[in-house]
């Protein structure tokens, strides 16, 4: 019996085997990001027990669930980019398919910008505080106070933790939440990091949208690619800095999530490179056929 020889197609990654490995790791990363939606939901539900204890108004939902809404919208958006840059052939992104993709993407953009306003509201809330006259948190025992431990992390005030609070105490206005000066400052820095990170990601997706649209229309020139490269470098540097800060500050979930998202968008960038490579190869084949 004659052995069958597998003919590997030429790819940006050099071989089909490397491309399959790339694809497997990529989808595993996407699956981990889906798990993060659940983890953020659990974290924010836990924080809700200490914040809006008298009920949440519709306008406050985004402040309460900013990370969950943000992450869920980004996961859907990521999968849409995956469809356009890797799964669907260019010839299929037409008519109803194109309109559907754009419609879902529009909803995701609204959710992402909405989440940005939630991060801003949380930051503003942390700056709306009042100094307490008492320097002894233990004197407040027996009242329904909570202690700010970290951003979106609270514990009930009790005899075990009241002595560890500093003499300079603050109350978050509108909430029965205490924080000493050090904890409050750390939480404010983390809230700033959330806001900056969210804004940088919005700009990343704007640049990617421009790149994808230009690629579909055949107008992605070398000059445009060069400009995009410098813009994305500045944005990704900002995102790496935010991830590093979360790591140093000990905020594991935010650090883990940021690292996964950077990893995921490296895959999207590689998808674009593979897409551009296939386009160039296809144009080369067509040109060779035309001159034959």
Tab-separated table of C-alpha atoms in Angstrom:
chain	number	residue	atom	x	y	z
A	1	UNK	CA	0.000	0.000	0.000
A	2	UNK	CA	1.374	3.362	-0.965
A	3	UNK	CA	1.812	5.776	1.944
A	4	UNK	CA	-0.134	9.002	1.742
A	5	UNK	CA	1.887	12.158	2.048
A	6	UNK	CA	0.402	15.090	3.907
A	7	UNK	CA	0.972	18.346	2.093
A	8	UNK	CA	1.086	21.252	4.499
A	9	UNK	CA	-0.158	24.608	3.326
A	10	UNK	CA	2.103	27.614	3.679
A	11	UNK	CA	1.139	29.954	6.524
A	12	UNK	CA	2.485	33.024	8.297
A	13	UNK	CA	3.578	30.613	11.079
A	14	UNK	CA	5.613	28.468	8.696
A	15	UNK	CA	3.597	25.236	8.818
A	16	UNK	CA	0.161	23.803	9.538
A	17	UNK	CA	1.474	22.152	12.709
A	18	UNK	CA	2.543	25.472	14.193
A	19	UNK	CA	-0.723	27.032	13.120
A	20	UNK	CA	-2.725	24.281	14.854
A	21	UNK	CA	-0.719	24.758	18.052
A	22	UNK	CA	-1.286	28.507	17.841
A	23	UNK	CA	-5.031	27.913	17.401
A	24	UNK	CA	-5.255	25.500	20.367
A	25	UNK	CA	-3.473	27.899	22.748
A	26	UNK	CA	-5.562	30.792	21.449
A	27	UNK	CA	-8.901	29.110	22.140
A	28	UNK	CA	-7.732	27.910	25.555
A	29	UNK	CA	-6.956	31.550	26.421
A	30	UNK	CA	-10.406	32.601	25.223
A	31	UNK	CA	-11.978	29.947	27.470
A	32	UNK	CA	-10.057	31.273	30.500
A	33	UNK	CA	-11.368	34.770	29.767
A	34	UNK	CA	-14.922	33.424	29.844
A	35	UNK	CA	-14.199	32.037	33.328
A	36	UNK	CA	-13.027	35.504	34.386
A	37	UNK	CA	-16.510	36.899	33.712
A	38	UNK	CA	-17.809	34.584	36.434
A	39	UNK	CA	-14.945	35.485	38.805
A	40	UNK	CA	-15.606	39.221	38.455
A	41	UNK	CA	-19.316	38.644	39.000
A	42	UNK	CA	-18.566	36.784	42.239
A	43	UNK	CA	-16.222	39.550	43.411
A	44	UNK	CA	-18.738	42.304	42.689
A	45	UNK	CA	-21.632	40.418	44.275
A	46	UNK	CA	-19.492	40.025	47.394
A	47	UNK	CA	-18.705	43.768	47.418
A	48	UNK	CA	-22.409	44.564	46.971
A	49	UNK	CA	-23.095	43.131	50.443
A	50	UNK	CA	-21.142	46.079	51.914
A	51	UNK	CA	-21.953	48.917	49.487
A	52	UNK	CA	-25.488	49.405	48.195
A	53	UNK	CA	-27.061	47.610	51.149
A	54	UNK	CA	-30.370	49.489	50.801
A	55	UNK	CA	-30.869	48.540	47.165
A	56	UNK	CA	-29.358	49.413	43.805
A	57	UNK	CA	-30.953	51.981	41.516
A	58	UNK	CA	-30.839	51.198	37.767
A	59	UNK	CA	-28.347	54.023	37.212
A	60	UNK	CA	-26.016	52.489	39.811
A	61	UNK	CA	-25.865	49.034	38.224
A	62	UNK	CA	-22.897	49.948	36.063
A	63	UNK	CA	-20.911	51.124	39.091
A	64	UNK	CA	-21.691	47.875	40.905
A	65	UNK	CA	-21.039	45.518	37.975
A	66	UNK	CA	-18.587	47.541	35.867
A	67	UNK	CA	-15.923	44.799	35.683
A	68	UNK	CA	-18.439	42.036	34.903
A	69	UNK	CA	-20.188	44.008	32.141
A	70	UNK	CA	-16.850	45.211	30.769
A	71	UNK	CA	-15.290	41.740	30.667
A	72	UNK	CA	-18.397	40.077	29.184
A	73	UNK	CA	-18.628	42.699	26.415
A	74	UNK	CA	-14.924	42.326	25.660
A	75	UNK	CA	-15.240	38.520	25.421
A	76	UNK	CA	-18.023	38.871	22.833
A	77	UNK	CA	-16.023	41.526	20.987
A	78	UNK	CA	-12.939	39.314	21.036
A	79	UNK	CA	-14.902	36.436	19.487
A	80	UNK	CA	-16.214	38.795	16.792
A	81	UNK	CA	-12.669	39.844	15.932
A	82	UNK	CA	-11.745	36.147	15.843
A	83	UNK	CA	-14.540	35.512	13.323
A	84	UNK	CA	-13.492	38.385	11.078
A	85	UNK	CA	-9.737	37.925	11.221
A	86	UNK	CA	-9.492	34.123	11.268
A	87	UNK	CA	-12.656	32.035	10.940
A	88	UNK	CA	-14.730	33.637	8.181
A	89	UNK	CA	-13.478	34.024	4.639
A	90	UNK	CA	-13.451	37.620	3.378
A	91	UNK	CA	-16.035	36.735	0.718
A	92	UNK	CA	-18.531	35.714	3.426
A	93	UNK	CA	-18.354	38.996	5.341
A	94	UNK	CA	-21.019	40.573	3.191
A	95	UNK	CA	-24.689	41.500	3.419
A	96	UNK	CA	-26.558	40.078	6.394
A	97	UNK	CA	-23.447	38.530	7.959
A	98	UNK	CA	-21.656	41.853	7.892
A	99	UNK	CA	-24.666	43.724	9.288
A	100	UNK	CA	-25.070	41.159	12.082
A	101	UNK	CA	-21.413	41.384	13.053
A	102	UNK	CA	-21.532	45.168	13.064
A	103	UNK	CA	-24.772	45.233	15.047
A	104	UNK	CA	-23.461	42.940	17.791
A	105	UNK	CA	-20.200	44.842	17.825
A	106	UNK	CA	-22.095	48.110	18.261
A	107	UNK	CA	-23.898	46.735	21.320
A	108	UNK	CA	-20.539	45.639	22.755
A	109	UNK	CA	-19.064	49.095	22.204
A	110	UNK	CA	-21.967	50.686	24.046
A	111	UNK	CA	-21.440	48.261	26.952
A	112	UNK	CA	-17.685	48.941	27.044
A	113	UNK	CA	-18.118	52.723	27.092
A	114	UNK	CA	-20.872	52.270	29.683
A	115	UNK	CA	-18.444	50.241	31.813
A	116	UNK	CA	-15.884	53.051	31.458
A	117	UNK	CA	-18.416	55.419	33.060
A	118	UNK	CA	-18.852	52.857	35.854
A	119	UNK	CA	-15.113	52.865	36.587
A	120	UNK	CA	-15.236	56.664	36.617
A	121	UNK	CA	-18.190	56.661	39.041
A	122	UNK	CA	-16.325	54.294	41.361
A	123	UNK	CA	-13.256	56.535	41.300
A	124	UNK	CA	-15.349	59.611	42.082
A	125	UNK	CA	-17.045	57.772	44.963
A	126	UNK	CA	-13.691	57.024	46.585
A	127	UNK	CA	-12.819	60.726	46.517
A	128	UNK	CA	-16.135	61.649	48.118
A	129	UNK	CA	-15.211	60.941	51.710
A	130	UNK	CA	-15.313	62.609	55.105
A	131	UNK	CA	-12.792	62.470	57.925
A	132	UNK	CA	-14.148	60.942	61.118
A	133	UNK	CA	-13.585	62.794	64.363
A	134	UNK	CA	-12.790	59.626	66.252
A	135	UNK	CA	-9.372	58.074	65.751
A	136	UNK	CA	-10.431	54.831	67.354
A	137	UNK	CA	-12.308	52.499	65.029
A	138	UNK	CA	-13.009	50.128	67.928
A	139	UNK	CA	-15.340	52.739	69.417
A	140	UNK	CA	-17.646	52.115	66.456
A	141	UNK	CA	-18.128	48.423	67.215
A	142	UNK	CA	-21.725	47.333	67.422
A	143	UNK	CA	-22.723	49.481	64.443
A	144	UNK	CA	-23.111	48.109	60.871
A	145	UNK	CA	-19.762	49.411	59.581
A	146	UNK	CA	-17.664	47.739	56.890
A	147	UNK	CA	-13.930	48.219	56.347
A	148	UNK	CA	-12.388	48.947	52.958
A	149	UNK	CA	-9.589	46.401	52.551
A	150	UNK	CA	-8.933	46.868	48.835
A	151	UNK	CA	-10.799	48.123	45.793
A	152	UNK	CA	-14.125	46.209	45.715
A	153	UNK	CA	-13.063	44.247	48.798
A	154	UNK	CA	-14.672	44.817	52.200
A	155	UNK	CA	-14.985	43.064	55.552
A	156	UNK	CA	-17.319	43.780	58.492
A	157	UNK	CA	-15.823	45.936	61.240
A	158	UNK	CA	-15.110	43.708	64.248
A	159	UNK	CA	-12.851	43.448	67.274
A	160	UNK	CA	-10.273	41.603	65.225
A	161	UNK	CA	-9.645	44.315	62.639
A	162	UNK	CA	-10.601	47.606	64.307
A	163	UNK	CA	-7.281	47.894	66.175
A	164	UNK	CA	-5.349	47.565	62.907
A	165	UNK	CA	-6.858	50.673	61.370
A	166	UNK	CA	-4.853	53.870	61.535
A	167	UNK	CA	-5.759	56.956	63.525
A	168	UNK	CA	-6.727	58.901	60.381
A	169	UNK	CA	-10.119	57.422	59.498
A	170	UNK	CA	-12.452	58.285	56.624
A	171	UNK	CA	-16.018	57.419	55.782
A	172	UNK	CA	-17.047	56.938	52.151
A	173	UNK	CA	-19.920	59.388	51.772
A	174	UNK	CA	-23.297	57.706	51.463
A	175	UNK	CA	-22.013	54.336	52.671
A	176	UNK	CA	-21.291	52.776	56.067
A	177	UNK	CA	-17.727	52.078	54.961
A	178	UNK	CA	-14.557	52.981	56.868
A	179	UNK	CA	-11.039	53.271	55.540
A	180	UNK	CA	-7.824	54.538	57.007
A	181	UNK	CA	-5.702	56.940	54.968
A	182	UNK	CA	-3.391	54.246	53.591
A	183	UNK	CA	-6.162	51.892	52.477
A	184	UNK	CA	-8.116	54.714	50.897
A	185	UNK	CA	-5.104	55.957	48.936
A	186	UNK	CA	-4.295	52.441	47.680
A	187	UNK	CA	-7.914	51.929	46.573
A	188	UNK	CA	-7.884	55.273	44.748
A	189	UNK	CA	-4.719	54.284	42.844
A	190	UNK	CA	-6.326	50.991	41.835
A	191	UNK	CA	-9.464	52.837	40.702
A	192	UNK	CA	-7.306	55.150	38.572
A	193	UNK	CA	-5.626	52.084	37.087
A	194	UNK	CA	-9.028	50.586	36.231
A	195	UNK	CA	-10.085	53.793	34.496
A	196	UNK	CA	-6.840	54.233	32.520
A	197	UNK	CA	-6.800	50.556	31.543
A	198	UNK	CA	-10.410	50.728	30.339
A	199	UNK	CA	-9.719	53.858	28.282
A	200	UNK	CA	-6.595	52.357	26.714
A	201	UNK	CA	-8.501	49.216	25.687
A	202	UNK	CA	-11.204	51.340	24.054
A	203	UNK	CA	-8.511	53.063	21.974
A	204	UNK	CA	-6.947	49.686	21.084
A	205	UNK	CA	-10.219	48.436	19.663
A	206	UNK	CA	-10.707	51.673	17.707
A	207	UNK	CA	-7.296	51.141	16.057
A	208	UNK	CA	-8.100	47.473	15.378
A	209	UNK	CA	-11.456	48.425	13.862
A	210	UNK	CA	-9.724	50.840	11.508
A	211	UNK	CA	-7.184	48.164	10.581
A	212	UNK	CA	-9.819	45.496	9.931
A	213	UNK	CA	-12.004	47.849	7.854
A	214	UNK	CA	-9.012	48.961	5.753
A	215	UNK	CA	-7.924	45.347	5.256
A	216	UNK	CA	-11.415	44.337	4.058
A	217	UNK	CA	-11.431	47.238	1.605
A	218	UNK	CA	-7.890	46.501	0.405
A	219	UNK	CA	-6.637	49.887	1.567
A	220	UNK	CA	-4.228	48.859	4.338
A	221	UNK	CA	-1.021	50.434	3.033
A	222	UNK	CA	2.457	50.010	4.478
A	223	UNK	CA	2.344	53.587	5.769
A	224	UNK	CA	-0.986	53.017	7.526
A	225	UNK	CA	0.374	49.816	9.080
A	226	UNK	CA	3.427	51.724	10.327
A	227	UNK	CA	1.321	54.453	11.944
A	228	UNK	CA	-0.935	51.835	13.554
A	229	UNK	CA	2.112	50.035	14.885
A	230	UNK	CA	3.379	53.089	16.796
A	231	UNK	CA	-0.068	53.930	18.162
A	232	UNK	CA	-0.622	50.356	19.340
A	233	UNK	CA	2.843	50.233	20.889
A	234	UNK	CA	1.978	53.233	23.096
A	235	UNK	CA	-1.380	51.735	24.047
A	236	UNK	CA	-0.021	48.266	24.795
A	237	UNK	CA	2.756	49.814	26.867
A	238	UNK	CA	0.073	51.528	28.967
A	239	UNK	CA	-1.773	48.219	29.356
A	240	UNK	CA	1.401	46.371	30.356
A	241	UNK	CA	2.106	49.087	32.930
A	242	UNK	CA	-1.405	48.687	34.383
A	243	UNK	CA	-0.978	44.895	34.579
A	244	UNK	CA	2.406	45.320	36.267
A	245	UNK	CA	0.920	47.696	38.834
A	246	UNK	CA	-1.865	45.230	39.657
A	247	UNK	CA	0.777	42.545	40.114
A	248	UNK	CA	2.869	44.710	42.452
A	249	UNK	CA	-0.238	45.845	44.376
A	250	UNK	CA	-1.233	42.226	44.951
A	251	UNK	CA	-4.545	42.438	43.057
A	252	UNK	CA	-4.316	38.961	41.545
A	253	UNK	CA	-7.623	38.793	39.671
A	254	UNK	CA	-7.064	42.104	37.866
A	255	UNK	CA	-3.448	41.140	37.120
A	256	UNK	CA	-4.466	37.700	35.831
A	257	UNK	CA	-7.267	39.170	33.728
A	258	UNK	CA	-5.011	41.886	32.275
A	259	UNK	CA	-2.324	39.333	31.393
A	260	UNK	CA	-4.877	37.099	29.670
A	261	UNK	CA	-6.310	39.988	27.672
A	262	UNK	CA	-2.873	41.078	26.501
A	263	UNK	CA	-2.170	37.470	25.518
A	264	UNK	CA	-5.534	37.248	23.713
A	265	UNK	CA	-4.959	40.421	21.717
A	266	UNK	CA	-1.511	39.220	20.720
A	267	UNK	CA	-3.426	36.358	19.095
A	268	UNK	CA	-5.749	38.816	17.348
A	269	UNK	CA	-2.719	40.739	16.076
A	270	UNK	CA	-1.218	37.461	14.795
A	271	UNK	CA	-4.558	36.655	13.163
A	272	UNK	CA	-4.284	39.952	11.283
A	273	UNK	CA	-0.715	39.115	10.219
A	274	UNK	CA	-1.863	35.677	8.975
A	275	UNK	CA	-4.803	37.326	7.203
A	276	UNK	CA	-2.508	39.846	5.505
A	277	UNK	CA	-0.076	37.063	4.595
A	278	UNK	CA	-2.835	34.962	2.983
A	279	UNK	CA	-4.033	38.027	1.067
A	280	UNK	CA	-0.525	38.711	-0.271
A	281	UNK	CA	-0.023	35.048	-1.214
A	282	UNK	CA	-3.451	34.966	-2.927
A	283	UNK	CA	-2.643	38.120	-4.879
A	284	UNK	CA	0.702	36.612	-5.859
A	285	UNK	CA	-0.926	33.432	-7.143
A	286	UNK	CA	-3.514	35.411	-9.107
A	287	UNK	CA	-0.765	37.574	-10.591
A	288	UNK	CA	1.265	34.536	-11.602
A	289	UNK	CA	-1.828	32.934	-13.188
A	290	UNK	CA	-2.582	36.105	-15.137
A	291	UNK	CA	0.931	36.287	-16.615
A	292	UNK	CA	1.154	32.558	-17.404
